[in-house]
Short mmCIF file of C-alpha atoms in Angstrom, two decimals:
data_model
loop_
_atom_site.label_atom_id
_atom_site.label_comp_id
_atom_site.label_asym_id
_atom_site.label_seq_id
_atom_site.Cartn_x
_atom_site.Cartn_y
_atom_site.Cartn_z
CA UNK A 620 104.72 -10.26 -31.84
CA UNK A 621 102.76 -11.10 -34.91
CA UNK A 622 99.16 -10.29 -35.70
CA UNK A 623 96.47 -12.96 -35.99
CA UNK A 624 93.39 -11.70 -37.87
CA UNK A 625 91.36 -14.87 -37.25
CA UNK A 626 88.54 -14.80 -34.67
CA UNK A 627 89.51 -15.20 -31.03
CA UNK A 628 89.80 -18.90 -30.17
CA UNK A 629 88.32 -20.14 -26.87
CA UNK A 630 90.70 -23.13 -26.98
CA UNK A 631 93.63 -20.70 -26.86
CA UNK A 632 92.15 -19.03 -23.77
CA UNK A 633 91.85 -22.40 -22.03
CA UNK A 634 95.41 -23.36 -22.99
CA UNK A 635 96.68 -19.99 -21.80
CA UNK A 636 94.99 -20.53 -18.44
CA UNK A 637 96.85 -23.83 -17.99
CA UNK A 638 100.15 -22.30 -19.14
CA UNK A 639 99.73 -19.41 -16.72
CA UNK A 640 99.18 -21.77 -13.79
CA UNK A 641 102.41 -23.57 -14.66
CA UNK A 642 104.28 -20.28 -14.89
CA UNK A 643 102.96 -19.01 -11.56
CA UNK A 644 103.97 -22.26 -9.84
CA UNK A 645 107.51 -21.92 -11.20
CA UNK A 646 107.81 -18.29 -10.10
CA UNK A 647 106.44 -19.19 -6.65
CA UNK A 648 109.30 -21.69 -6.28
CA UNK A 649 112.01 -19.02 -6.61
CA UNK A 650 113.87 -17.90 -3.51
CA UNK A 651 115.80 -14.62 -3.24
CA UNK A 652 118.96 -16.10 -4.75
CA UNK A 653 117.09 -17.75 -7.61
CA UNK A 654 115.20 -14.52 -8.26
CA UNK A 655 118.43 -12.68 -9.14
CA UNK A 656 119.95 -15.51 -11.21
CA UNK A 657 120.39 -15.03 -14.96
CA UNK A 658 117.63 -15.97 -17.37
CA UNK A 659 118.26 -17.23 -20.89
CA UNK A 660 117.83 -13.71 -22.29
CA UNK A 661 121.10 -11.73 -22.50
CA UNK A 662 121.36 -9.07 -19.80
CA UNK A 663 118.15 -10.10 -18.06
CA UNK A 664 117.85 -11.84 -14.72
CA UNK A 665 114.84 -13.95 -13.86
CA UNK A 666 113.56 -10.86 -12.05
CA UNK A 667 113.69 -8.88 -15.30
CA UNK A 668 111.83 -11.61 -17.14
CA UNK A 669 109.06 -11.88 -14.54
CA UNK A 670 108.78 -8.08 -14.44
CA UNK A 671 108.31 -8.13 -18.22
CA UNK A 672 105.59 -10.79 -17.93
CA UNK A 673 103.80 -8.72 -15.28
CA UNK A 674 103.89 -5.53 -17.34
CA UNK A 675 102.93 -7.40 -20.51
CA UNK A 676 99.80 -8.79 -18.81
CA UNK A 677 98.93 -5.38 -17.37
CA UNK A 678 99.50 -3.65 -20.72
CA UNK A 679 97.36 -6.12 -22.65
CA UNK A 680 94.64 -6.07 -19.99
CA UNK A 681 94.56 -2.27 -20.03
CA UNK A 682 94.30 -2.24 -23.82
CA UNK A 683 91.39 -4.70 -23.77
CA UNK A 684 89.66 -2.66 -21.06
CA UNK A 685 90.07 0.41 -23.26
CA UNK A 686 88.49 -1.40 -26.21
CA UNK A 687 85.46 -2.33 -24.09
CA UNK A 688 85.11 1.23 -22.81
CA UNK A 689 85.37 2.70 -26.31
CA UNK A 690 88.45 4.65 -25.21
CA UNK A 691 91.49 3.13 -26.96
CA UNK A 692 94.53 2.66 -24.73
CA UNK A 693 97.94 1.65 -26.13
CA UNK A 694 99.67 -1.34 -24.62
CA UNK A 695 102.67 0.77 -23.51
CA UNK A 696 103.13 4.54 -23.16
CA UNK A 697 106.42 4.32 -25.07
CA UNK A 698 109.27 1.86 -25.65
CA UNK A 699 111.39 3.86 -23.21
CA UNK A 700 108.72 3.74 -20.53
CA UNK A 701 108.36 -0.02 -21.02
CA UNK A 702 112.09 -0.58 -20.57
CA UNK A 703 112.23 1.74 -17.55
CA UNK A 704 109.30 0.03 -15.88
CA UNK A 705 110.88 -3.40 -16.36
CA UNK A 706 114.14 -2.22 -14.80
CA UNK A 707 112.33 -0.59 -11.90
CA UNK A 708 110.09 -3.57 -11.14
CA UNK A 709 112.95 -6.06 -11.48
CA UNK A 710 114.80 -4.26 -8.67
CA UNK A 711 111.98 -5.05 -6.22
CA UNK A 712 111.94 -8.02 -3.86
CA UNK A 713 110.61 -11.34 -5.06
CA UNK A 714 107.48 -11.50 -2.88
CA UNK A 715 105.71 -8.30 -4.02
CA UNK A 716 106.52 -9.04 -7.66
CA UNK A 717 105.12 -12.56 -7.32
CA UNK A 718 101.93 -11.04 -5.88
CA UNK A 719 101.78 -8.56 -8.74
CA UNK A 720 102.27 -11.36 -11.28
CA UNK A 721 99.28 -13.22 -9.87
CA UNK A 722 97.20 -10.03 -9.81
CA UNK A 723 98.18 -9.17 -13.39
CA UNK A 724 97.23 -12.60 -14.71
CA UNK A 725 93.86 -12.38 -12.94
CA UNK A 726 93.26 -8.92 -14.37
CA UNK A 727 94.16 -10.16 -17.85
CA UNK A 728 91.83 -13.18 -17.55
CA UNK A 729 88.99 -10.92 -16.39
CA UNK A 730 89.58 -8.52 -19.28
CA UNK A 731 89.44 -11.37 -21.80
CA UNK A 732 86.28 -12.83 -20.24
CA UNK A 733 84.52 -9.45 -20.38
CA UNK A 734 85.12 -8.89 -24.10
CA UNK A 735 82.12 -9.07 -26.41
CA UNK A 736 82.27 -10.47 -29.93
CA UNK A 737 82.17 -6.97 -31.39
CA UNK A 738 85.15 -5.89 -29.28
CA UNK A 739 87.46 -8.57 -30.67
CA UNK A 740 87.27 -6.91 -34.11
CA UNK A 741 88.97 -3.74 -32.85
CA UNK A 742 92.68 -2.95 -33.14
CA UNK A 743 95.18 -2.02 -30.44
CA UNK A 744 98.30 0.15 -30.61
CA UNK A 745 101.46 -1.24 -29.05
CA UNK A 746 102.61 2.34 -28.40
CA UNK A 747 100.94 5.60 -29.46
CA UNK A 748 101.31 5.96 -33.22
CA UNK A 749 103.10 2.62 -33.49
CA UNK A 750 102.19 -0.76 -34.93
CA UNK A 751 98.72 -2.11 -34.27
CA UNK A 752 97.40 -5.62 -33.78
CA UNK A 753 93.96 -7.17 -33.68
CA UNK A 754 92.31 -7.48 -30.29
CA UNK A 755 91.45 -11.06 -31.31
CA UNK A 756 95.19 -11.80 -31.45
CA UNK A 757 95.77 -10.92 -27.79
CA UNK A 758 95.14 -14.33 -26.14
CA UNK A 759 97.51 -16.06 -28.59
CA UNK A 760 100.09 -13.32 -28.11
CA UNK A 761 99.97 -13.74 -24.36
CA UNK A 762 100.14 -17.53 -24.73
CA UNK A 763 103.42 -17.15 -26.60
CA UNK A 764 104.77 -14.76 -24.00
CA UNK A 765 103.93 -17.13 -21.15
CA UNK A 766 105.16 -20.39 -22.69
CA UNK A 767 108.33 -19.09 -24.34
CA UNK A 768 109.43 -16.91 -21.44
CA UNK A 769 108.63 -19.69 -18.95
CA UNK A 770 111.30 -21.72 -20.75
CA UNK A 771 113.58 -18.65 -20.76
CA UNK A 772 113.45 -18.55 -16.94
CA UNK A 773 115.68 -21.65 -16.69
CA UNK A 774 113.69 -23.10 -13.79
CA UNK A 775 113.41 -26.66 -15.07
CA UNK A 776 110.68 -25.98 -17.63
CA UNK A 777 111.95 -26.21 -21.20
CA UNK A 778 110.51 -25.99 -24.68
CA UNK A 779 110.30 -29.76 -24.67
CA UNK A 780 107.69 -29.45 -21.91
CA UNK A 781 105.42 -27.41 -24.18
CA UNK A 782 102.11 -28.99 -25.19
CA UNK A 783 102.18 -30.03 -28.85
CA UNK A 784 99.30 -27.63 -29.56
CA UNK A 785 101.43 -24.73 -28.36
CA UNK A 786 104.51 -25.84 -30.27
CA UNK A 787 102.45 -25.93 -33.48
CA UNK A 788 100.84 -22.55 -32.73
CA UNK A 789 104.24 -21.01 -31.98
CA UNK A 790 105.55 -22.40 -35.26
CA UNK A 791 102.79 -20.58 -37.10
CA UNK A 792 103.81 -17.30 -35.50
CA UNK A 793 107.54 -17.85 -35.98
CA UNK A 794 107.28 -18.88 -39.63
CA UNK A 795 105.01 -15.89 -40.20
CA UNK A 796 107.67 -13.48 -39.00
CA UNK A 797 110.18 -15.14 -41.34
CA UNK A 798 108.03 -14.88 -44.47
CA UNK A 799 110.66 -12.65 -46.13
CA UNK A 800 113.61 -14.90 -45.25
CA UNK A 801 115.80 -15.54 -48.32
CA UNK A 802 116.94 -18.10 -49.06
CA UNK A 803 114.24 -20.08 -47.32
CA UNK A 804 113.93 -23.75 -46.52
CA UNK A 805 111.47 -26.59 -46.19
CA UNK A 806 110.66 -27.55 -42.62
CA UNK A 807 109.65 -31.16 -41.92
CA UNK A 808 108.13 -31.78 -38.48
CA UNK A 809 109.05 -35.28 -37.48
CA UNK A 810 106.58 -35.75 -34.62
CA UNK A 811 103.40 -34.41 -36.22
CA UNK A 812 104.04 -35.48 -39.82
CA UNK A 813 103.70 -32.03 -41.33
CA UNK A 814 105.73 -29.81 -43.62
CA UNK A 815 106.04 -26.03 -43.92
CA UNK A 816 107.82 -23.69 -46.27
CA UNK A 817 109.74 -20.96 -44.46
CA UNK A 818 110.63 -17.81 -46.37
CA UNK A 819 111.38 -17.75 -50.08
CA UNK A 820 111.79 -21.42 -51.01
CA UNK A 821 113.65 -22.42 -54.18
CA UNK A 822 113.33 -25.89 -55.76
CA UNK A 823 116.74 -26.87 -54.35
CA UNK A 824 116.12 -25.32 -50.91
CA UNK A 825 117.50 -27.13 -47.85
CA UNK A 826 115.20 -29.47 -45.96
CA UNK A 827 115.29 -28.92 -42.20
CA UNK A 828 113.90 -31.61 -39.89
CA UNK A 829 112.97 -31.67 -36.22
CA UNK A 830 110.11 -31.91 -33.77
CA UNK A 831 107.57 -29.12 -33.55
CA UNK A 832 108.93 -28.00 -30.18
CA UNK A 833 112.59 -28.05 -31.26
CA UNK A 834 111.67 -26.23 -34.47
CA UNK A 835 109.63 -23.54 -32.69
CA UNK A 836 112.42 -22.99 -30.15
CA UNK A 837 115.03 -22.70 -32.88
CA UNK A 838 112.85 -20.42 -35.00
CA UNK A 839 112.43 -18.11 -32.01
CA UNK A 840 116.18 -17.52 -32.22
CA UNK A 841 117.01 -19.59 -29.16
CA UNK A 842 119.57 -22.32 -28.75
CA UNK A 843 121.97 -23.65 -31.33
CA UNK A 844 119.55 -25.78 -33.27
CA UNK A 845 119.95 -28.86 -31.09
CA UNK A 846 117.55 -31.52 -32.34
CA UNK A 847 117.36 -30.00 -35.83
CA UNK A 848 119.07 -31.37 -38.95
CA UNK A 849 119.53 -29.80 -42.35
CA UNK A 850 119.87 -31.54 -45.72
CA UNK A 851 121.21 -29.55 -48.66
CA UNK A 852 122.80 -26.73 -46.71
CA UNK A 853 123.84 -25.50 -43.28
CA UNK A 854 121.19 -24.88 -40.66
CA UNK A 855 120.12 -21.24 -41.13
CA UNK A 856 120.84 -18.68 -38.40
CA UNK A 857 117.62 -17.22 -37.01
CA UNK A 858 117.33 -13.88 -35.24
CA UNK A 859 115.71 -13.71 -31.80
CA UNK A 860 111.97 -13.24 -31.41
#
């Protein structure tokens, strides 16, 4: 997850609220059989993915609460604890996890609403002694988690259902993580009439074209590049986000 040093954006909070409602409705539609079905992520069922979304919301909420209290709290105790907690929660039945998802999203929304302007300038540790990110980046980080993993659930919601505003925001994050890609390429977004340079771009770099949603999905390391075309070279292989 990439850092975003810009001030916290109220429009992102509103968009996240709408995305969360869509996610909760999809999870509520799962029966016991659907709960155990595979997700798009290798080795993870839908139960694993929802468990991750629960623990992500709880971890971010706890970190924001720590910022407000002046007592910094990392998002996770450790990478190992995070993985263990996901496995443990994914083994539970669908109904209590659905309830916990709803509770975690409410707790997260309350934590965001309670933040003062001065609090957003603080930084948060992902794990003790690990990388840090700006508190102001948290709503956008959670927005990416909700929208991308909603599509990963394979419940009829795909990246092509994303709002254009999210697709463009996700592109910003994905191209940011690929800033050191070499050789790079020029990305032409066919639906929003914009261009981006991705990585180290030479004068003869390939030109890759596609919609913002298809491009963001591909740049997250998902799919085979369906909807994308490349002129001047093969479509680059992108590692998973």
